[in-house]
Amino acid sequence: MKNIILLDFDGTITSHDTINIIASLATARNPRAGPIWDDIVTKYVADHADHLSSYKPEACDRTTLTQELEYLASLGSVEQKSVERVAGLGVFAAIPGEEFRAFGEKIVDRGESETGAKGGGVAVHGDEDGEAEAAEKVKLRRGLHGFLDWAGKRGWEFGVVSVNWSREFIEGVLLDREEELGGGRRIKANSINWPAGRVEGYEQDKKVLMTVEDKVRAMRDLVVEIKGEGGQEEEGERNKGKVVYFGDSTTDIGCLIEADLGVVMADEDGSKLLKTLRRVGMEVAHVKDFKGKKGLVWARDFEEVLESRVMERLEG
């Protein structure tokens, strides 16, 4: 029997989103990529706003989980346009995966972060050798490594499910956990193809992970793989293990609900994800106030999760 912890990356493992950090690697190597990236971001924001304004029902009228999941799935068209722009304009062309990995390793703050999804950005510039140099570090959400150490001692397995564009970057940030992540095998995320610079998914058809549905599919794949590793347990015994999922974004809704325990990572009670879940009728208590074993909870950081002892109750 294997109990499994699955974590989103941006805003969950890290205390902030890292897409601009990844882009800064490209702009540091090629200053001309800076304006191109800015244009990609501007067009993405405009596309998202246009989609939001035209989509029916509006957010206030989406009161069921089905309605919200349909809306979130519809955002795939917006994400696809952005991915195609990145490929067409060659922002990440000729950057090998090893460079993304080394970059992630270099800029992560090995100390624990204070909670805060808006803190700890990174400014990257070229040094005299033309290499990217980070002025600030990628911050990890407070208590991450202590939580994973605790869970590992109790036999929990863990993996990462992310719509991030670079699995290799994630590997670098989490280099301290390389063995537990199976040398990267337990990270389900996209990669940036070399030398073309296209964003590609992990599956054979290279479908990019972008939406709620994509993350649920990746979660299921990873659970099957972890449960099937290195053992001859009977199928019934293998399927008894619990799954806990941690996420901070609306793209995590499907995974949070499918898990035995879904933990929303949020800096405050009024986060976008918490508001969305409650709007569609889901109860989400703070982890310290939660007395059950299964369901949805929220926490500011991994220390709060440990202090609540919810993981121990789930084990029992």
PDB file of C-alpha atoms in Angstrom:
ATOM      1  CA  MET A   1       0.000   0.000   0.000  1.00  0.00           C
ATOM      2  CA  LYS A   2       1.430   3.367  -1.017  1.00  0.00           C
ATOM      3  CA  ASN A   3       0.251   6.719   0.287  1.00  0.00           C
ATOM      4  CA  ILE A   4       1.019   9.475  -2.192  1.00  0.00           C
ATOM      5  CA  ILE A   5       1.502  13.235  -1.931  1.00  0.00           C
ATOM      6  CA  LEU A   6       1.151  15.144  -5.210  1.00  0.00           C
ATOM      7  CA  LEU A   7       2.035  18.810  -5.466  1.00  0.00           C
ATOM      8  CA  ASP A   8       1.458  21.539  -7.994  1.00  0.00           C
ATOM      9  CA  PHE A   9       4.622  23.577  -8.577  1.00  0.00           C
ATOM     10  CA  ASP A  10       3.981  27.287  -9.210  1.00  0.00           C
ATOM     11  CA  GLY A  11       2.445  28.953  -6.167  1.00  0.00           C
ATOM     12  CA  THR A  12       2.372  25.690  -4.220  1.00  0.00           C
ATOM     13  CA  ILE A  13       5.926  24.389  -3.985  1.00  0.00           C
ATOM     14  CA  THR A  14       7.143  27.898  -4.784  1.00  0.00           C
ATOM     15  CA  SER A  15       5.691  30.965  -3.137  1.00  0.00           C
ATOM     16  CA  HIS A  16       5.068  32.657  -6.495  1.00  0.00           C
ATOM     17  CA  ASP A  17       4.617  31.923 -10.184  1.00  0.00           C
ATOM     18  CA  THR A  18       7.829  31.248 -12.121  1.00  0.00           C
ATOM     19  CA  ILE A  19       6.889  31.724 -15.788  1.00  0.00           C
ATOM     20  CA  ASN A  20       8.587  35.122 -15.994  1.00  0.00           C
ATOM     21  CA  ILE A  21      11.644  33.669 -14.273  1.00  0.00           C
ATOM     22  CA  ILE A  22      11.897  30.994 -16.943  1.00  0.00           C
ATOM     23  CA  ALA A  23      11.471  33.647 -19.634  1.00  0.00           C
ATOM     24  CA  SER A  24      14.251  35.695 -18.042  1.00  0.00           C
ATOM     25  CA  LEU A  25      16.693  32.949 -18.975  1.00  0.00           C
ATOM     26  CA  ALA A  26      15.872  33.564 -22.643  1.00  0.00           C
ATOM     27  CA  THR A  27      15.979  37.356 -22.364  1.00  0.00           C
ATOM     28  CA  ALA A  28      19.334  37.242 -20.547  1.00  0.00           C
ATOM     29  CA  ARG A  29      20.823  35.191 -23.378  1.00  0.00           C
ATOM     30  CA  ASN A  30      19.281  37.357 -26.089  1.00  0.00           C
ATOM     31  CA  PRO A  31      18.233  40.930 -25.229  1.00  0.00           C
ATOM     32  CA  ARG A  32      16.072  41.047 -28.376  1.00  0.00           C
ATOM     33  CA  ALA A  33      13.859  38.400 -26.794  1.00  0.00           C
ATOM     34  CA  GLY A  34      12.764  40.865 -24.103  1.00  0.00           C
ATOM     35  CA  PRO A  35      10.326  42.911 -26.220  1.00  0.00           C
ATOM     36  CA  ILE A  36       9.098  39.711 -27.879  1.00  0.00           C
ATOM     37  CA  TRP A  37       8.278  38.182 -24.508  1.00  0.00           C
ATOM     38  CA  ASP A  38       6.565  41.376 -23.341  1.00  0.00           C
ATOM     39  CA  ASP A  39       4.375  41.267 -26.450  1.00  0.00           C
ATOM     40  CA  ILE A  40       3.486  37.609 -25.809  1.00  0.00           C
ATOM     41  CA  VAL A  41       2.427  38.459 -22.257  1.00  0.00           C
ATOM     42  CA  THR A  42       0.401  41.492 -23.393  1.00  0.00           C
ATOM     43  CA  LYS A  43      -1.460  39.458 -25.998  1.00  0.00           C
ATOM     44  CA  TYR A  44      -2.101  36.634 -23.533  1.00  0.00           C
ATOM     45  CA  VAL A  45      -3.629  39.037 -21.007  1.00  0.00           C
ATOM     46  CA  ALA A  46      -5.794  40.582 -23.743  1.00  0.00           C
ATOM     47  CA  ASP A  47      -6.939  37.174 -25.013  1.00  0.00           C
ATOM     48  CA  HIS A  48      -7.805  36.086 -21.494  1.00  0.00           C
ATOM     49  CA  ALA A  49      -9.780  39.275 -20.837  1.00  0.00           C
ATOM     50  CA  ASP A  50     -11.675  38.931 -24.132  1.00  0.00           C
ATOM     51  CA  HIS A  51     -12.531  35.316 -23.374  1.00  0.00           C
ATOM     52  CA  LEU A  52     -13.683  36.162 -19.869  1.00  0.00           C
ATOM     53  CA  SER A  53     -15.893  39.031 -21.039  1.00  0.00           C
ATOM     54  CA  SER A  54     -17.613  36.954 -23.720  1.00  0.00           C
ATOM     55  CA  TYR A  55     -18.023  33.664 -21.849  1.00  0.00           C
ATOM     56  CA  LYS A  56     -21.477  32.748 -20.582  1.00  0.00           C
ATOM     57  CA  PRO A  57     -22.516  32.089 -17.907  1.00  0.00           C
ATOM     58  CA  GLU A  58     -20.516  34.764 -16.121  1.00  0.00           C
ATOM     59  CA  ALA A  59     -18.627  33.869 -12.957  1.00  0.00           C
ATOM     60  CA  CYS A  60     -21.397  35.054 -10.636  1.00  0.00           C
ATOM     61  CA  ASP A  61     -23.850  32.750 -12.424  1.00  0.00           C
ATOM     62  CA  ARG A  62     -21.600  29.691 -12.389  1.00  0.00           C
ATOM     63  CA  THR A  63     -22.844  28.026  -9.241  1.00  0.00           C
ATOM     64  CA  THR A  64     -22.121  24.359  -9.932  1.00  0.00           C
ATOM     65  CA  LEU A  65     -18.858  22.472 -10.229  1.00  0.00           C
ATOM     66  CA  THR A  66     -19.803  21.280 -13.721  1.00  0.00           C
ATOM     67  CA  GLN A  67     -20.302  24.846 -14.946  1.00  0.00           C
ATOM     68  CA  GLU A  68     -16.955  25.931 -13.538  1.00  0.00           C
ATOM     69  CA  LEU A  69     -15.084  22.973 -14.998  1.00  0.00           C
ATOM     70  CA  GLU A  70     -16.604  23.708 -18.417  1.00  0.00           C
ATOM     71  CA  TYR A  71     -15.399  27.299 -18.177  1.00  0.00           C
ATOM     72  CA  LEU A  72     -11.904  26.253 -17.112  1.00  0.00           C
ATOM     73  CA  ALA A  73     -11.722  23.757 -19.983  1.00  0.00           C
ATOM     74  CA  SER A  74     -12.665  26.526 -22.411  1.00  0.00           C
ATOM     75  CA  LEU A  75      -9.532  28.458 -21.435  1.00  0.00           C
ATOM     76  CA  GLY A  76      -7.492  25.897 -23.342  1.00  0.00           C
ATOM     77  CA  SER A  77      -7.954  27.943 -26.512  1.00  0.00           C
ATOM     78  CA  VAL A  78      -6.366  30.974 -24.842  1.00  0.00           C
ATOM     79  CA  GLU A  79      -3.436  28.942 -23.542  1.00  0.00           C
ATOM     80  CA  GLN A  80      -2.941  27.288 -26.933  1.00  0.00           C
ATOM     81  CA  LYS A  81      -2.612  30.655 -28.681  1.00  0.00           C
ATOM     82  CA  SER A  82       0.085  31.679 -26.238  1.00  0.00           C
ATOM     83  CA  VAL A  83       2.013  28.429 -26.628  1.00  0.00           C
ATOM     84  CA  GLU A  84       1.883  28.802 -30.413  1.00  0.00           C
ATOM     85  CA  ARG A  85       3.203  32.366 -30.196  1.00  0.00           C
ATOM     86  CA  VAL A  86       6.116  31.200 -28.059  1.00  0.00           C
ATOM     87  CA  ALA A  87       6.994  28.530 -30.608  1.00  0.00           C
ATOM     88  CA  GLY A  88       6.513  30.764 -33.625  1.00  0.00           C
ATOM     89  CA  LEU A  89       8.646  33.584 -32.267  1.00  0.00           C
ATOM     90  CA  GLY A  90      11.429  31.309 -31.047  1.00  0.00           C
ATOM     91  CA  VAL A  91      11.755  32.803 -27.577  1.00  0.00           C
ATOM     92  CA  PHE A  92      13.280  29.614 -26.167  1.00  0.00           C
ATOM     93  CA  ALA A  93      14.961  28.364 -29.337  1.00  0.00           C
ATOM     94  CA  ALA A  94      18.376  26.730 -28.896  1.00  0.00           C
ATOM     95  CA  ILE A  95      18.173  26.550 -25.081  1.00  0.00           C
ATOM     96  CA  PRO A  96      18.798  22.920 -24.060  1.00  0.00           C
ATOM     97  CA  GLY A  97      17.009  21.265 -21.176  1.00  0.00           C
ATOM     98  CA  GLU A  98      20.245  21.034 -19.206  1.00  0.00           C
ATOM     99  CA  GLU A  99      20.417  24.821 -19.145  1.00  0.00           C
ATOM    100  CA  PHE A 100      16.909  25.135 -17.704  1.00  0.00           C
ATOM    101  CA  ARG A 101      17.838  22.554 -15.063  1.00  0.00           C
ATOM    102  CA  ALA A 102      21.048  24.348 -14.101  1.00  0.00           C
ATOM    103  CA  PHE A 103      19.179  27.657 -13.980  1.00  0.00           C
ATOM    104  CA  GLY A 104      16.563  26.233 -11.622  1.00  0.00           C
ATOM    105  CA  GLU A 105      19.259  24.831  -9.352  1.00  0.00           C
ATOM    106  CA  LYS A 106      21.133  28.126  -9.314  1.00  0.00           C
ATOM    107  CA  ILE A 107      18.342  30.502  -8.395  1.00  0.00           C
ATOM    108  CA  VAL A 108      16.348  28.544  -5.824  1.00  0.00           C
ATOM    109  CA  ASP A 109      16.606  29.787  -2.263  1.00  0.00           C
ATOM    110  CA  ARG A 110      17.690  26.715  -0.268  1.00  0.00           C
ATOM    111  CA  GLY A 111      16.372  28.331   2.883  1.00  0.00           C
ATOM    112  CA  GLU A 112      12.681  28.319   3.755  1.00  0.00           C
ATOM    113  CA  SER A 113      10.536  31.170   2.477  1.00  0.00           C
ATOM    114  CA  GLU A 114       8.061  33.274   4.310  1.00  0.00           C
ATOM    115  CA  THR A 115       4.543  32.598   3.063  1.00  0.00           C
ATOM    116  CA  GLY A 116       3.537  34.988   0.323  1.00  0.00           C
ATOM    117  CA  ALA A 117       2.704  34.365  -3.296  1.00  0.00           C
ATOM    118  CA  LYS A 118       3.590  37.919  -4.283  1.00  0.00           C
ATOM    119  CA  GLY A 119       7.067  38.011  -2.782  1.00  0.00           C
ATOM    120  CA  GLY A 120      10.400  36.765  -3.969  1.00  0.00           C
ATOM    121  CA  GLY A 121      10.464  37.601  -7.639  1.00  0.00           C
ATOM    122  CA  VAL A 122      13.669  37.289  -9.598  1.00  0.00           C
ATOM    123  CA  ALA A 123      15.545  39.800 -11.675  1.00  0.00           C
ATOM    124  CA  VAL A 124      17.959  38.212 -14.111  1.00  0.00           C
ATOM    125  CA  HIS A 125      20.680  39.913 -16.076  1.00  0.00           C
ATOM    126  CA  GLY A 126      23.635  38.776 -18.113  1.00  0.00           C
ATOM    127  CA  ASP A 127      27.028  38.641 -16.434  1.00  0.00           C
ATOM    128  CA  GLU A 128      30.254  39.429 -18.253  1.00  0.00           C
ATOM    129  CA  ASP A 129      30.370  35.892 -19.629  1.00  0.00           C
ATOM    130  CA  GLY A 130      26.863  36.184 -21.021  1.00  0.00           C
ATOM    131  CA  GLU A 131      25.377  33.793 -18.462  1.00  0.00           C
ATOM    132  CA  ALA A 132      22.144  34.454 -16.614  1.00  0.00           C
ATOM    133  CA  GLU A 133      22.678  35.697 -13.102  1.00  0.00           C
ATOM    134  CA  ALA A 134      19.847  35.984 -10.597  1.00  0.00           C
ATOM    135  CA  ALA A 135      19.605  39.039  -8.369  1.00  0.00           C
ATOM    136  CA  GLU A 136      16.976  37.333  -6.219  1.00  0.00           C
ATOM    137  CA  LYS A 137      16.064  33.744  -5.534  1.00  0.00           C
ATOM    138  CA  VAL A 138      13.035  31.571  -6.191  1.00  0.00           C
ATOM    139  CA  LYS A 139      11.314  31.232  -2.835  1.00  0.00           C
ATOM    140  CA  LEU A 140       9.831  27.966  -1.628  1.00  0.00           C
ATOM    141  CA  ARG A 141       6.633  27.967   0.367  1.00  0.00           C
ATOM    142  CA  ARG A 142       7.378  27.833   4.073  1.00  0.00           C
ATOM    143  CA  GLY A 143       7.840  24.406   5.590  1.00  0.00           C
ATOM    144  CA  LEU A 144       8.093  22.479   2.314  1.00  0.00           C
ATOM    145  CA  HIS A 145      11.223  20.463   3.039  1.00  0.00           C
ATOM    146  CA  GLY A 146      10.318  19.840   6.664  1.00  0.00           C
ATOM    147  CA  PHE A 147       6.955  18.504   5.554  1.00  0.00           C
ATOM    148  CA  LEU A 148       8.471  16.251   2.897  1.00  0.00           C
ATOM    149  CA  ASP A 149      11.085  14.980   5.365  1.00  0.00           C
ATOM    150  CA  TRP A 150       8.315  14.126   7.839  1.00  0.00           C
ATOM    151  CA  ALA A 151       6.219  12.434   5.168  1.00  0.00           C
ATOM    152  CA  GLY A 152       9.159  10.474   3.789  1.00  0.00           C
ATOM    153  CA  LYS A 153       9.954   9.011   7.197  1.00  0.00           C
ATOM    154  CA  ARG A 154       6.370   7.751   7.367  1.00  0.00           C
ATOM    155  CA  GLY A 155       6.579   6.078   3.977  1.00  0.00           C
ATOM    156  CA  TRP A 156       4.713   8.632   1.863  1.00  0.00           C
ATOM    157  CA  GLU A 157       5.711   8.820  -1.799  1.00  0.00           C
ATOM    158  CA  PHE A 158       5.544  12.123  -3.637  1.00  0.00           C
ATOM    159  CA  GLY A 159       5.441  13.625  -7.098  1.00  0.00           C
ATOM    160  CA  VAL A 160       4.742  16.853  -8.977  1.00  0.00           C
ATOM    161  CA  VAL A 161       1.935  17.692 -11.416  1.00  0.00           C
ATOM    162  CA  SER A 162       2.341  21.024 -13.181  1.00  0.00           C
ATOM    163  CA  VAL A 163       1.390  22.998 -16.280  1.00  0.00           C
ATOM    164  CA  ASN A 164       4.776  24.721 -16.024  1.00  0.00           C
ATOM    165  CA  TRP A 165       6.569  24.865 -19.363  1.00  0.00           C
ATOM    166  CA  SER A 166       9.859  23.342 -18.196  1.00  0.00           C
ATOM    167  CA  ARG A 167      10.073  20.074 -16.303  1.00  0.00           C
ATOM    168  CA  GLU A 168      13.835  20.497 -16.342  1.00  0.00           C
ATOM    169  CA  PHE A 169      13.559  23.826 -14.527  1.00  0.00           C
ATOM    170  CA  ILE A 170      11.420  22.122 -11.872  1.00  0.00           C
ATOM    171  CA  GLU A 171      14.032  19.378 -11.558  1.00  0.00           C
ATOM    172  CA  GLY A 172      16.685  22.017 -10.891  1.00  0.00           C
ATOM    173  CA  VAL A 173      14.625  23.807  -8.263  1.00  0.00           C
ATOM    174  CA  LEU A 174      13.921  20.477  -6.550  1.00  0.00           C
ATOM    175  CA  LEU A 175      17.392  19.009  -6.968  1.00  0.00           C
ATOM    176  CA  ASP A 176      17.503  18.247  -3.224  1.00  0.00           C
ATOM    177  CA  ARG A 177      14.615  15.825  -3.865  1.00  0.00           C
ATOM    178  CA  GLU A 178      16.043  14.207  -6.989  1.00  0.00           C
ATOM    179  CA  GLU A 179      16.100  10.677  -5.564  1.00  0.00           C
ATOM    180  CA  GLU A 180      12.536  10.836  -4.246  1.00  0.00           C
ATOM    181  CA  LEU A 181      11.383  12.165  -7.619  1.00  0.00           C
ATOM    182  CA  GLY A 182      12.918   9.213  -9.413  1.00  0.00           C
ATOM    183  CA  GLY A 183      15.436  11.370 -11.222  1.00  0.00           C
ATOM    184  CA  GLY A 184      12.576  13.422 -12.658  1.00  0.00           C
ATOM    185  CA  ARG A 185      10.279  10.532 -13.564  1.00  0.00           C
ATOM    186  CA  ARG A 186       7.777  11.635 -10.940  1.00  0.00           C
ATOM    187  CA  ILE A 187       7.370  15.101 -12.411  1.00  0.00           C
ATOM    188  CA  LYS A 188       4.493  15.369 -14.867  1.00  0.00           C
ATOM    189  CA  ALA A 189       4.979  18.673 -16.660  1.00  0.00           C
ATOM    190  CA  ASN A 190       5.801  20.141 -20.047  1.00  0.00           C
ATOM    191  CA  SER A 191       9.267  20.521 -21.532  1.00  0.00           C
ATOM    192  CA  ILE A 192      10.716  23.065 -23.920  1.00  0.00           C
ATOM    193  CA  ASN A 193      11.879  21.224 -27.014  1.00  0.00           C
ATOM    194  CA  TRP A 194      15.450  21.696 -28.162  1.00  0.00           C
ATOM    195  CA  PRO A 195      16.422  23.239 -30.517  1.00  0.00           C
ATOM    196  CA  ALA A 196      13.068  24.565 -31.783  1.00  0.00           C
ATOM    197  CA  GLY A 197      11.921  25.965 -28.432  1.00  0.00           C
ATOM    198  CA  ARG A 198       8.411  24.487 -28.633  1.00  0.00           C
ATOM    199  CA  VAL A 199       6.502  23.684 -25.449  1.00  0.00           C
ATOM    200  CA  GLU A 200       5.587  19.978 -25.428  1.00  0.00           C
ATOM    201  CA  GLY A 201       3.765  17.656 -23.039  1.00  0.00           C
ATOM    202  CA  TYR A 202       5.156  14.465 -21.555  1.00  0.00           C
ATOM    203  CA  GLU A 203       2.836  12.104 -23.423  1.00  0.00           C
ATOM    204  CA  GLN A 204       3.633  10.416 -26.719  1.00  0.00           C
ATOM    205  CA  ASP A 205       1.485  12.849 -28.692  1.00  0.00           C
ATOM    206  CA  LYS A 206       3.283  15.794 -26.988  1.00  0.00           C
ATOM    207  CA  LYS A 207      -0.046  17.396 -26.038  1.00  0.00           C
ATOM    208  CA  VAL A 208       0.744  20.414 -23.894  1.00  0.00           C
ATOM    209  CA  LEU A 209      -0.535  20.353 -20.311  1.00  0.00           C
ATOM    210  CA  MET A 210      -2.673  23.481 -19.999  1.00  0.00           C
ATOM    211  CA  THR A 211      -6.084  22.852 -18.443  1.00  0.00           C
ATOM    212  CA  VAL A 212      -7.859  21.274 -15.480  1.00  0.00           C
ATOM    213  CA  GLU A 213      -8.525  18.160 -17.555  1.00  0.00           C
ATOM    214  CA  ASP A 214      -4.853  17.882 -18.511  1.00  0.00           C
ATOM    215  CA  LYS A 215      -3.768  18.030 -14.876  1.00  0.00           C
ATOM    216  CA  VAL A 216      -6.287  15.393 -13.793  1.00  0.00           C
ATOM    217  CA  ARG A 217      -5.047  13.091 -16.540  1.00  0.00           C
ATOM    218  CA  ALA A 218      -1.444  13.667 -15.465  1.00  0.00           C
ATOM    219  CA  MET A 219      -2.358  13.070 -11.835  1.00  0.00           C
ATOM    220  CA  ARG A 220      -3.990   9.750 -12.667  1.00  0.00           C
ATOM    221  CA  ASP A 221      -1.001   8.694 -14.764  1.00  0.00           C
ATOM    222  CA  LEU A 222       1.411   9.507 -11.962  1.00  0.00           C
ATOM    223  CA  VAL A 223      -0.632   7.721  -9.297  1.00  0.00           C
ATOM    224  CA  VAL A 224      -0.716   4.564 -11.432  1.00  0.00           C
ATOM    225  CA  GLU A 225       3.027   4.753 -12.037  1.00  0.00           C
ATOM    226  CA  ILE A 226       3.934   5.290  -8.382  1.00  0.00           C
ATOM    227  CA  LYS A 227       1.639   2.535  -7.155  1.00  0.00           C
ATOM    228  CA  GLY A 228       3.119   0.173  -9.715  1.00  0.00           C
ATOM    229  CA  GLU A 229       6.751   0.799  -8.778  1.00  0.00           C
ATOM    230  CA  GLY A 230       8.878  -1.909  -7.220  1.00  0.00           C
ATOM    231  CA  GLY A 231       6.378  -4.214  -5.628  1.00  0.00           C
ATOM    232  CA  GLN A 232       4.281  -7.331  -6.085  1.00  0.00           C
ATOM    233  CA  GLU A 233       1.314  -6.302  -3.976  1.00  0.00           C
ATOM    234  CA  GLU A 234      -2.114  -7.601  -4.832  1.00  0.00           C
ATOM    235  CA  GLU A 235      -4.096  -5.046  -6.814  1.00  0.00           C
ATOM    236  CA  GLY A 236      -6.612  -4.559  -4.014  1.00  0.00           C
ATOM    237  CA  GLU A 237      -3.877  -3.825  -1.483  1.00  0.00           C
ATOM    238  CA  ARG A 238      -2.109  -1.482  -3.901  1.00  0.00           C
ATOM    239  CA  ASN A 239      -5.261   0.573  -4.378  1.00  0.00           C
ATOM    240  CA  LYS A 240      -5.804   1.121  -0.651  1.00  0.00           C
ATOM    241  CA  GLY A 241      -3.251   3.920  -0.464  1.00  0.00           C
ATOM    242  CA  LYS A 242      -4.382   7.500   0.089  1.00  0.00           C
ATOM    243  CA  VAL A 243      -3.700  10.409  -2.272  1.00  0.00           C
ATOM    244  CA  VAL A 244      -3.230  13.973  -1.024  1.00  0.00           C
ATOM    245  CA  TYR A 245      -3.042  16.807  -3.552  1.00  0.00           C
ATOM    246  CA  PHE A 246      -1.739  20.330  -2.923  1.00  0.00           C
ATOM    247  CA  GLY A 247      -2.572  23.189  -5.302  1.00  0.00           C
ATOM    248  CA  ASP A 248      -3.163  26.933  -5.389  1.00  0.00           C
ATOM    249  CA  SER A 249      -4.825  27.629  -8.744  1.00  0.00           C
ATOM    250  CA  THR A 250      -8.170  27.057 -10.426  1.00  0.00           C
ATOM    251  CA  THR A 251      -6.360  24.645 -12.765  1.00  0.00           C
ATOM    252  CA  ASP A 252      -5.934  22.431  -9.684  1.00  0.00           C
ATOM    253  CA  ILE A 253      -9.658  22.096  -8.925  1.00  0.00           C
ATOM    254  CA  GLY A 254     -10.104  18.705 -10.585  1.00  0.00           C
ATOM    255  CA  CYS A 255      -7.075  17.214  -8.835  1.00  0.00           C
ATOM    256  CA  LEU A 256      -8.029  18.673  -5.457  1.00  0.00           C
ATOM    257  CA  ILE A 257     -11.489  17.146  -5.647  1.00  0.00           C
ATOM    258  CA  GLU A 258     -10.322  13.778  -6.958  1.00  0.00           C
ATOM    259  CA  ALA A 259      -7.777  13.299  -4.155  1.00  0.00           C
ATOM    260  CA  ASP A 260      -8.707  11.802  -0.801  1.00  0.00           C
ATOM    261  CA  LEU A 261      -7.567  15.076   0.728  1.00  0.00           C
ATOM    262  CA  GLY A 262      -7.222  18.271  -1.293  1.00  0.00           C
ATOM    263  CA  VAL A 263      -5.151  21.039   0.282  1.00  0.00           C
ATOM    264  CA  VAL A 264      -5.545  24.530  -1.153  1.00  0.00           C
ATOM    265  CA  MET A 265      -2.418  26.603  -0.608  1.00  0.00           C
ATOM    266  CA  ALA A 266      -3.430  30.228  -0.106  1.00  0.00           C
ATOM    267  CA  ASP A 267      -1.909  33.265   1.560  1.00  0.00           C
ATOM    268  CA  GLU A 268      -5.307  34.318   2.866  1.00  0.00           C
ATOM    269  CA  ASP A 269      -8.860  33.072   3.159  1.00  0.00           C
ATOM    270  CA  GLY A 270     -10.026  35.136   0.197  1.00  0.00           C
ATOM    271  CA  SER A 271      -7.812  33.689  -2.541  1.00  0.00           C
ATOM    272  CA  LYS A 272      -9.256  33.315  -6.039  1.00  0.00           C
ATOM    273  CA  LEU A 273      -9.306  29.528  -5.779  1.00  0.00           C
ATOM    274  CA  LEU A 274     -11.043  29.523  -2.395  1.00  0.00           C
ATOM    275  CA  LYS A 275     -13.663  31.982  -3.637  1.00  0.00           C
ATOM    276  CA  THR A 276     -14.257  29.840  -6.722  1.00  0.00           C
ATOM    277  CA  LEU A 277     -14.657  26.615  -4.748  1.00  0.00           C
ATOM    278  CA  ARG A 278     -17.095  28.210  -2.328  1.00  0.00           C
ATOM    279  CA  ARG A 279     -19.052  29.822  -5.155  1.00  0.00           C
ATOM    280  CA  VAL A 280     -19.779  26.372  -6.589  1.00  0.00           C
ATOM    281  CA  GLY A 281     -20.853  25.013  -3.222  1.00  0.00           C
ATOM    282  CA  MET A 282     -17.673  23.384  -1.903  1.00  0.00           C
ATOM    283  CA  GLU A 283     -16.851  23.613   1.796  1.00  0.00           C
ATOM    284  CA  VAL A 284     -13.205  24.461   2.484  1.00  0.00           C
ATOM    285  CA  ALA A 285     -12.213  24.848   6.130  1.00  0.00           C
ATOM    286  CA  HIS A 286      -8.840  26.004   7.347  1.00  0.00           C
ATOM    287  CA  VAL A 287      -6.723  22.940   8.034  1.00  0.00           C
ATOM    288  CA  LYS A 288      -6.500  23.728  11.767  1.00  0.00           C
ATOM    289  CA  ASP A 289     -10.302  23.747  12.025  1.00  0.00           C
ATOM    290  CA  PHE A 290     -10.811  20.573  10.005  1.00  0.00           C
ATOM    291  CA  LYS A 291     -11.626  17.531  12.124  1.00  0.00           C
ATOM    292  CA  GLY A 292     -12.261  14.975   9.391  1.00  0.00           C
ATOM    293  CA  LYS A 293      -9.988  12.785   7.315  1.00  0.00           C
ATOM    294  CA  LYS A 294     -11.081  13.436   3.734  1.00  0.00           C
ATOM    295  CA  GLY A 295     -12.300  16.491   1.860  1.00  0.00           C
ATOM    296  CA  LEU A 296     -10.986  19.973   1.084  1.00  0.00           C
ATOM    297  CA  VAL A 297      -8.979  22.211   3.396  1.00  0.00           C
ATOM    298  CA  TRP A 298      -6.777  25.246   2.988  1.00  0.00           C
ATOM    299  CA  ALA A 299      -3.455  26.241   4.530  1.00  0.00           C
ATOM    300  CA  ARG A 300      -1.031  29.121   4.250  1.00  0.00           C
ATOM    301  CA  ASP A 301       2.004  26.865   4.254  1.00  0.00           C
ATOM    302  CA  PHE A 302       3.233  23.350   4.938  1.00  0.00           C
ATOM    303  CA  GLU A 303       3.945  24.088   8.590  1.00  0.00           C
ATOM    304  CA  GLU A 304       0.234  24.641   9.173  1.00  0.00           C
ATOM    305  CA  VAL A 305      -0.508  21.298   7.535  1.00  0.00           C
ATOM    306  CA  LEU A 306       1.908  19.482   9.833  1.00  0.00           C
ATOM    307  CA  GLU A 307       0.668  21.266  12.937  1.00  0.00           C
ATOM    308  CA  SER A 308      -2.941  20.324  12.147  1.00  0.00           C
ATOM    309  CA  ARG A 309      -2.100  16.569  12.162  1.00  0.00           C
ATOM    310  CA  VAL A 310      -4.574  16.052   9.318  1.00  0.00           C
ATOM    311  CA  MET A 311      -2.076  13.791   7.560  1.00  0.00           C
ATOM    312  CA  GLU A 312      -1.882  11.510  10.576  1.00  0.00           C
ATOM    313  CA  ARG A 313      -5.662  11.269  10.741  1.00  0.00           C
ATOM    314  CA  LEU A 314      -5.759  10.343   7.068  1.00  0.00           C
ATOM    315  CA  GLU A 315      -3.223   7.578   7.655  1.00  0.00           C
ATOM    316  CA  GLY A 316      -5.463   6.096  10.325  1.00  0.00           C
TER     317      GLY A 316
END
